[in-house]
Structures are given as structure tokens and as C-alpha cells.
Amino acid sequence: AVMEQVPGRQQVEQELEREVNGIQGELQRMRDSLQLLISNYQKAQATLTPAQRTQREQEFQRKQQEFEGRAQQLNQRGQQRTQEVQGQL
């Protein structure tokens, strides 16, 4: 009950919710992009030369690593912001 009386609490919570939703949206777009890359590769795989397959697989691995790094950054930012907001309340 005391926490509900903190001035500006609702505004801070809404701001955090917007930030978290933005992070989740970016993560979903990254997953969708990666899934599309995989799907396109699988559709074309039979018609690709071994060199093209290797190139596409390397591209996929590079993208996956980029996405994993970005996802980690976003998750850390979300956790940090949550802690900051909790500290304000």
C-alpha cells in the first residue's frame, strides 16, 4: 500500500513498461529475421553449389552471433532499467 502512494510511481512504471516492450519487440524482430534467413536457406539449399551453401551457412552463423550479442545487450539493459526503476520507487 505504501508503494502505491509513491509520487510518480505510475509514470515510472509506464516508462519502464514502454522500454521493456521496445526491447521485446526488437528481440522478436531479430528472431523473425533469423527464422526467415533459415527458411530461405532451407528452400534454396538443394539448388545451391557447395560453395554457396558454405557461404550461406557462414552468413547464418555470423548473423546468429550478432543477434545473440545484441539480445544479451538488450536483456542487460532491461534488467538494469528495472533495477533503476525499483530503486526510484
mmCIF file of N, CA and C in Angstrom:
data_model
loop_
_atom_site.group_PDB
_atom_site.id
_atom_site.type_symbol
_atom_site.label_atom_id
_atom_site.label_comp_id
_atom_site.label_asym_id
_atom_site.label_seq_id
_atom_site.Cartn_x
_atom_site.Cartn_y
_atom_site.Cartn_z
ATOM 1 N N ALA A 1 0.828 -1.191 0.000
ATOM 2 C CA ALA A 1 0.000 0.000 0.000
ATOM 3 C C ALA A 1 0.872 1.255 0.000
ATOM 4 N N VAL A 2 1.975 1.207 0.736
ATOM 5 C CA VAL A 2 2.873 2.357 0.784
ATOM 6 C C VAL A 2 3.473 2.612 -0.597
ATOM 7 N N MET A 3 3.856 1.535 -1.303
ATOM 8 C CA MET A 3 4.465 1.676 -2.629
ATOM 9 C C MET A 3 3.515 2.364 -3.610
ATOM 10 N N GLU A 4 2.223 2.115 -3.474
ATOM 11 C CA GLU A 4 1.246 2.714 -4.380
ATOM 12 C C GLU A 4 1.143 4.216 -4.170
ATOM 13 N N GLN A 5 1.604 4.719 -3.031
ATOM 14 C CA GLN A 5 1.488 6.135 -2.711
ATOM 15 C C GLN A 5 2.717 6.934 -3.136
ATOM 16 N N VAL A 6 3.741 6.277 -3.650
ATOM 17 C CA VAL A 6 4.959 6.969 -4.064
ATOM 18 C C VAL A 6 4.615 7.894 -5.239
ATOM 19 N N PRO A 7 4.930 9.201 -5.110
ATOM 20 C CA PRO A 7 4.624 10.141 -6.200
ATOM 21 C C PRO A 7 5.342 9.749 -7.493
ATOM 22 N N GLY A 8 4.625 9.797 -8.591
ATOM 23 C CA GLY A 8 5.216 9.496 -9.883
ATOM 24 C C GLY A 8 5.403 8.021 -10.168
ATOM 25 N N ARG A 9 4.960 7.177 -9.278
ATOM 26 C CA ARG A 9 5.167 5.729 -9.427
ATOM 27 C C ARG A 9 4.563 5.205 -10.721
ATOM 28 N N GLN A 10 3.330 5.608 -10.979
ATOM 29 C CA GLN A 10 2.650 5.117 -12.171
ATOM 30 C C GLN A 10 3.389 5.544 -13.442
ATOM 31 N N GLN A 11 3.851 6.770 -13.481
ATOM 32 C CA GLN A 11 4.581 7.275 -14.645
ATOM 33 C C GLN A 11 5.879 6.483 -14.857
ATOM 34 N N VAL A 12 6.597 6.233 -13.767
ATOM 35 C CA VAL A 12 7.852 5.480 -13.850
ATOM 36 C C VAL A 12 7.582 4.060 -14.330
ATOM 37 N N GLU A 13 6.521 3.437 -13.801
ATOM 38 C CA GLU A 13 6.182 2.074 -14.217
ATOM 39 C C GLU A 13 5.787 2.026 -15.690
ATOM 40 N N GLN A 14 5.057 3.034 -16.158
ATOM 41 C CA GLN A 14 4.660 3.085 -17.564
ATOM 42 C C GLN A 14 5.873 3.259 -18.468
ATOM 43 N N GLU A 15 6.802 4.088 -18.043
ATOM 44 C CA GLU A 15 8.028 4.298 -18.814
ATOM 45 C C GLU A 15 8.815 2.990 -18.920
ATOM 46 N N LEU A 16 8.940 2.296 -17.800
ATOM 47 C CA LEU A 16 9.648 1.013 -17.805
ATOM 48 C C LEU A 16 8.935 0.013 -18.710
ATOM 49 N N GLU A 17 7.619 -0.012 -18.641
ATOM 50 C CA GLU A 17 6.848 -0.936 -19.481
ATOM 51 C C GLU A 17 7.079 -0.639 -20.963
ATOM 52 N N ARG A 18 7.107 0.631 -21.340
ATOM 53 C CA ARG A 18 7.376 1.007 -22.738
ATOM 54 C C ARG A 18 8.768 0.535 -23.158
ATOM 55 N N GLU A 19 9.752 0.739 -22.288
ATOM 56 C CA GLU A 19 11.117 0.317 -22.606
ATOM 57 C C GLU A 19 11.199 -1.203 -22.763
ATOM 58 N N VAL A 20 10.579 -1.920 -21.842
ATOM 59 C CA VAL A 20 10.595 -3.386 -21.900
ATOM 60 C C VAL A 20 9.883 -3.869 -23.164
ATOM 61 N N ASN A 21 8.749 -3.247 -23.493
ATOM 62 C CA ASN A 21 8.035 -3.630 -24.711
ATOM 63 C C ASN A 21 8.881 -3.369 -25.949
ATOM 64 N N GLY A 22 9.625 -2.270 -25.948
ATOM 65 C CA GLY A 22 10.518 -1.972 -27.072
ATOM 66 C C GLY A 22 11.615 -3.015 -27.201
ATOM 67 N N ILE A 23 12.178 -3.421 -26.080
ATOM 68 C CA ILE A 23 13.215 -4.451 -26.080
ATOM 69 C C ILE A 23 12.639 -5.766 -26.588
ATOM 70 N N GLN A 24 11.468 -6.135 -26.094
ATOM 71 C CA GLN A 24 10.844 -7.379 -26.530
ATOM 72 C C GLN A 24 10.521 -7.341 -28.016
ATOM 73 N N GLY A 25 10.074 -6.183 -28.496
ATOM 74 C CA GLY A 25 9.786 -6.027 -29.914
ATOM 75 C C GLY A 25 11.028 -6.200 -30.768
ATOM 76 N N GLU A 26 12.120 -5.603 -30.331
ATOM 77 C CA GLU A 26 13.377 -5.739 -31.088
ATOM 78 C C GLU A 26 13.861 -7.185 -31.091
ATOM 79 N N LEU A 27 13.758 -7.848 -29.950
ATOM 80 C CA LEU A 27 14.159 -9.259 -29.879
ATOM 81 C C LEU A 27 13.297 -10.113 -30.810
ATOM 82 N N GLN A 28 11.998 -9.823 -30.861
ATOM 83 C CA GLN A 28 11.106 -10.593 -31.740
ATOM 84 C C GLN A 28 11.457 -10.352 -33.200
ATOM 85 N N ARG A 29 11.745 -9.115 -33.571
ATOM 86 C CA ARG A 29 12.140 -8.815 -34.955
ATOM 87 C C ARG A 29 13.426 -9.551 -35.315
ATOM 88 N N MET A 30 14.357 -9.617 -34.371
ATOM 89 C CA MET A 30 15.612 -10.332 -34.612
ATOM 90 C C MET A 30 15.341 -11.823 -34.815
ATOM 91 N N ARG A 31 14.478 -12.404 -33.969
ATOM 92 C CA ARG A 31 14.135 -13.830 -34.118
ATOM 93 C C ARG A 31 13.462 -14.085 -35.459
ATOM 94 N N ASP A 32 12.537 -13.195 -35.831
ATOM 95 C CA ASP A 32 11.829 -13.356 -37.101
ATOM 96 C C ASP A 32 12.794 -13.276 -38.278
ATOM 97 N N SER A 33 13.723 -12.333 -38.219
ATOM 98 C CA SER A 33 14.709 -12.167 -39.282
ATOM 99 C C SER A 33 15.589 -13.408 -39.416
ATOM 100 N N LEU A 34 16.010 -13.927 -38.292
ATOM 101 C CA LEU A 34 16.847 -15.122 -38.297
ATOM 102 C C LEU A 34 16.060 -16.319 -38.829
ATOM 103 N N GLN A 35 14.806 -16.442 -38.433
ATOM 104 C CA GLN A 35 13.968 -17.541 -38.905
ATOM 105 C C GLN A 35 13.748 -17.448 -40.417
ATOM 106 N N LEU A 36 13.565 -16.242 -40.929
ATOM 107 C CA LEU A 36 13.406 -16.043 -42.364
ATOM 108 C C LEU A 36 14.679 -16.440 -43.105
ATOM 109 N N LEU A 37 15.809 -16.079 -42.561
ATOM 110 C CA LEU A 37 17.094 -16.446 -43.155
ATOM 111 C C LEU A 37 17.231 -17.965 -43.235
ATOM 112 N N ILE A 38 16.869 -18.646 -42.160
ATOM 113 C CA ILE A 38 16.935 -20.109 -42.129
ATOM 114 C C ILE A 38 15.972 -20.700 -43.154
ATOM 115 N N SER A 39 14.756 -20.194 -43.164
ATOM 116 C CA SER A 39 13.728 -20.702 -44.074
ATOM 117 C C SER A 39 14.154 -20.535 -45.532
ATOM 118 N N ASN A 40 14.660 -19.356 -45.876
ATOM 119 C CA ASN A 40 15.115 -19.115 -47.251
ATOM 120 C C ASN A 40 16.270 -20.039 -47.623
ATOM 121 N N TYR A 41 17.167 -20.258 -46.678
ATOM 122 C CA TYR A 41 18.296 -21.161 -46.913
ATOM 123 C C TYR A 41 17.792 -22.573 -47.168
ATOM 124 N N GLN A 42 16.867 -23.030 -46.337
ATOM 125 C CA GLN A 42 16.363 -24.393 -46.479
ATOM 126 C C GLN A 42 15.649 -24.592 -47.814
ATOM 127 N N LYS A 43 14.920 -23.575 -48.261
ATOM 128 C CA LYS A 43 14.214 -23.662 -49.544
ATOM 129 C C LYS A 43 15.198 -23.734 -50.710
ATOM 130 N N ALA A 44 16.281 -23.003 -50.617
ATOM 131 C CA ALA A 44 17.238 -22.907 -51.725
ATOM 132 C C ALA A 44 18.364 -23.923 -51.626
ATOM 133 N N GLN A 45 18.482 -24.597 -50.504
ATOM 134 C CA GLN A 45 19.634 -25.458 -50.237
ATOM 135 C C GLN A 45 19.905 -26.472 -51.355
ATOM 136 N N ALA A 46 18.870 -27.105 -51.875
ATOM 137 C CA ALA A 46 19.055 -28.148 -52.892
ATOM 138 C C ALA A 46 19.627 -27.599 -54.190
ATOM 139 N N THR A 47 19.413 -26.321 -54.458
ATOM 140 C CA THR A 47 19.873 -25.739 -55.724
ATOM 141 C C THR A 47 21.207 -25.014 -55.589
ATOM 142 N N LEU A 48 21.728 -24.946 -54.394
ATOM 143 C CA LEU A 48 22.982 -24.221 -54.170
ATOM 144 C C LEU A 48 24.193 -25.120 -54.413
ATOM 145 N N THR A 49 25.241 -24.507 -54.887
ATOM 146 C CA THR A 49 26.504 -25.225 -55.019
ATOM 147 C C THR A 49 27.094 -25.388 -53.621
ATOM 148 N N PRO A 50 28.041 -26.308 -53.457
ATOM 149 C CA PRO A 50 28.677 -26.448 -52.137
ATOM 150 C C PRO A 50 29.276 -25.128 -51.633
ATOM 151 N N ALA A 51 29.884 -24.361 -52.525
ATOM 152 C CA ALA A 51 30.477 -23.080 -52.123
ATOM 153 C C ALA A 51 29.395 -22.110 -51.664
ATOM 154 N N GLN A 52 28.257 -22.085 -52.368
ATOM 155 C CA GLN A 52 27.165 -21.199 -51.977
ATOM 156 C C GLN A 52 26.567 -21.634 -50.637
ATOM 157 N N ARG A 53 26.454 -22.952 -50.449
ATOM 158 C CA ARG A 53 25.934 -23.455 -49.167
ATOM 159 C C ARG A 53 26.845 -23.033 -48.023
ATOM 160 N N THR A 54 28.142 -23.192 -48.231
ATOM 161 C CA THR A 54 29.112 -22.800 -47.201
ATOM 162 C C THR A 54 28.998 -21.312 -46.902
ATOM 163 N N GLN A 55 28.889 -20.512 -47.954
ATOM 164 C CA GLN A 55 28.775 -19.065 -47.775
ATOM 165 C C GLN A 55 27.508 -18.713 -46.991
ATOM 166 N N ARG A 56 26.396 -19.315 -47.357
ATOM 167 C CA ARG A 56 25.130 -19.042 -46.658
ATOM 168 C C ARG A 56 25.197 -19.497 -45.202
ATOM 169 N N GLU A 57 25.807 -20.645 -44.966
ATOM 170 C CA GLU A 57 25.927 -21.153 -43.596
ATOM 171 C C GLU A 57 26.793 -20.225 -42.749
ATOM 172 N N GLN A 58 27.867 -19.724 -43.347
ATOM 173 C CA GLN A 58 28.719 -18.781 -42.618
ATOM 174 C C GLN A 58 27.973 -17.484 -42.328
ATOM 175 N N GLU A 59 27.183 -17.033 -43.298
ATOM 176 C CA GLU A 59 26.378 -15.826 -43.115
ATOM 177 C C GLU A 59 25.370 -16.044 -41.981
ATOM 178 N N PHE A 60 24.743 -17.195 -41.988
ATOM 179 C CA PHE A 60 23.781 -17.535 -40.936
ATOM 180 C C PHE A 60 24.456 -17.540 -39.566
ATOM 181 N N GLN A 61 25.605 -18.173 -39.468
ATOM 182 C CA GLN A 61 26.329 -18.235 -38.191
ATOM 183 C C GLN A 61 26.723 -16.836 -37.713
ATOM 184 N N ARG A 62 27.173 -16.001 -38.634
ATOM 185 C CA ARG A 62 27.567 -14.630 -38.285
ATOM 186 C C ARG A 62 26.350 -13.848 -37.775
ATOM 187 N N LYS A 63 25.233 -13.964 -38.489
ATOM 188 C CA LYS A 63 24.007 -13.282 -38.071
ATOM 189 C C LYS A 63 23.552 -13.772 -36.704
ATOM 190 N N GLN A 64 23.624 -15.084 -36.490
ATOM 191 C CA GLN A 64 23.194 -15.652 -35.224
ATOM 192 C C GLN A 64 24.052 -15.111 -34.082
ATOM 193 N N GLN A 65 25.350 -15.014 -34.309
ATOM 194 C CA GLN A 65 26.243 -14.473 -33.282
ATOM 195 C C GLN A 65 25.928 -12.999 -33.008
ATOM 196 N N GLU A 66 25.671 -12.240 -34.071
ATOM 197 C CA GLU A 66 25.309 -10.828 -33.898
ATOM 198 C C GLU A 66 24.030 -10.708 -33.079
ATOM 199 N N PHE A 67 23.044 -11.521 -33.425
ATOM 200 C CA PHE A 67 21.767 -11.478 -32.723
ATOM 201 C C PHE A 67 21.923 -11.875 -31.265
ATOM 202 N N GLU A 68 22.716 -12.895 -31.002
ATOM 203 C CA GLU A 68 22.927 -13.334 -29.617
ATOM 204 C C GLU A 68 23.592 -12.230 -28.802
ATOM 205 N N GLY A 69 24.581 -11.560 -29.399
ATOM 206 C CA GLY A 69 25.246 -10.455 -28.709
ATOM 207 C C GLY A 69 24.292 -9.308 -28.445
ATOM 208 N N ARG A 70 23.492 -8.976 -29.441
ATOM 209 C CA ARG A 70 22.524 -7.883 -29.288
ATOM 210 C C ARG A 70 21.454 -8.261 -28.267
ATOM 211 N N ALA A 71 20.992 -9.491 -28.306
ATOM 212 C CA ALA A 71 19.983 -9.947 -27.347
ATOM 213 C C ALA A 71 20.521 -9.843 -25.921
ATOM 214 N N GLN A 72 21.772 -10.205 -25.747
ATOM 215 C CA GLN A 72 22.382 -10.117 -24.423
ATOM 216 C C GLN A 72 22.437 -8.655 -23.964
ATOM 217 N N GLN A 73 22.821 -7.756 -24.873
ATOM 218 C CA GLN A 73 22.858 -6.330 -24.530
ATOM 219 C C GLN A 73 21.476 -5.822 -24.131
ATOM 220 N N LEU A 74 20.471 -6.216 -24.914
ATOM 221 C CA LEU A 74 19.111 -5.754 -24.630
ATOM 222 C C LEU A 74 18.610 -6.295 -23.301
ATOM 223 N N ASN A 75 18.877 -7.550 -23.043
ATOM 224 C CA ASN A 75 18.447 -8.141 -21.774
ATOM 225 C C ASN A 75 19.128 -7.462 -20.589
ATOM 226 N N GLN A 76 20.408 -7.178 -20.734
ATOM 227 C CA GLN A 76 21.132 -6.488 -19.662
ATOM 228 C C GLN A 76 20.563 -5.090 -19.443
ATOM 229 N N ARG A 77 20.271 -4.392 -20.547
ATOM 230 C CA ARG A 77 19.707 -3.047 -20.434
ATOM 231 C C ARG A 77 18.351 -3.104 -19.736
ATOM 232 N N GLY A 78 17.543 -4.090 -20.089
ATOM 233 C CA GLY A 78 16.238 -4.239 -19.457
ATOM 234 C C GLY A 78 16.359 -4.507 -17.972
ATOM 235 N N GLN A 79 17.284 -5.376 -17.595
ATOM 236 C CA GLN A 79 17.500 -5.676 -16.182
ATOM 237 C C GLN A 79 18.001 -4.447 -15.433
ATOM 238 N N GLN A 80 18.916 -3.727 -16.061
ATOM 239 C CA GLN A 80 19.469 -2.528 -15.430
ATOM 240 C C GLN A 80 18.374 -1.486 -15.208
ATOM 241 N N ARG A 81 17.550 -1.273 -16.226
ATOM 242 C CA ARG A 81 16.477 -0.287 -16.100
ATOM 243 C C ARG A 81 15.471 -0.706 -15.032
ATOM 244 N N THR A 82 15.179 -1.997 -14.973
ATOM 245 C CA THR A 82 14.248 -2.487 -13.954
ATOM 246 C C THR A 82 14.801 -2.211 -12.567
ATOM 247 N N GLN A 83 16.081 -2.465 -12.377
ATOM 248 C CA GLN A 83 16.715 -2.195 -11.078
ATOM 249 C C GLN A 83 16.711 -0.707 -10.763
ATOM 250 N N GLU A 84 16.989 0.123 -11.784
ATOM 251 C CA GLU A 84 16.989 1.566 -11.563
ATOM 252 C C GLU A 84 15.608 2.036 -11.133
ATOM 253 N N VAL A 85 14.596 1.539 -11.820
ATOM 254 C CA VAL A 85 13.237 1.954 -11.513
ATOM 255 C C VAL A 85 12.831 1.476 -10.132
ATOM 256 N N GLN A 86 13.179 0.263 -9.794
ATOM 257 C CA GLN A 86 12.857 -0.238 -8.472
ATOM 258 C C GLN A 86 13.552 0.587 -7.399
ATOM 259 N N GLY A 87 14.739 1.076 -7.713
ATOM 260 C CA GLY A 87 15.459 1.932 -6.771
ATOM 261 C C GLY A 87 14.793 3.283 -6.587
ATOM 262 N N GLN A 88 14.107 3.745 -7.633
ATOM 263 C CA GLN A 88 13.404 5.030 -7.558
ATOM 264 C C GLN A 88 12.117 4.935 -6.742
ATOM 265 N N LEU A 89 11.577 3.721 -6.673
ATOM 266 C CA LEU A 89 10.278 3.571 -6.004
ATOM 267 C C LEU A 89 10.409 3.307 -4.537
#
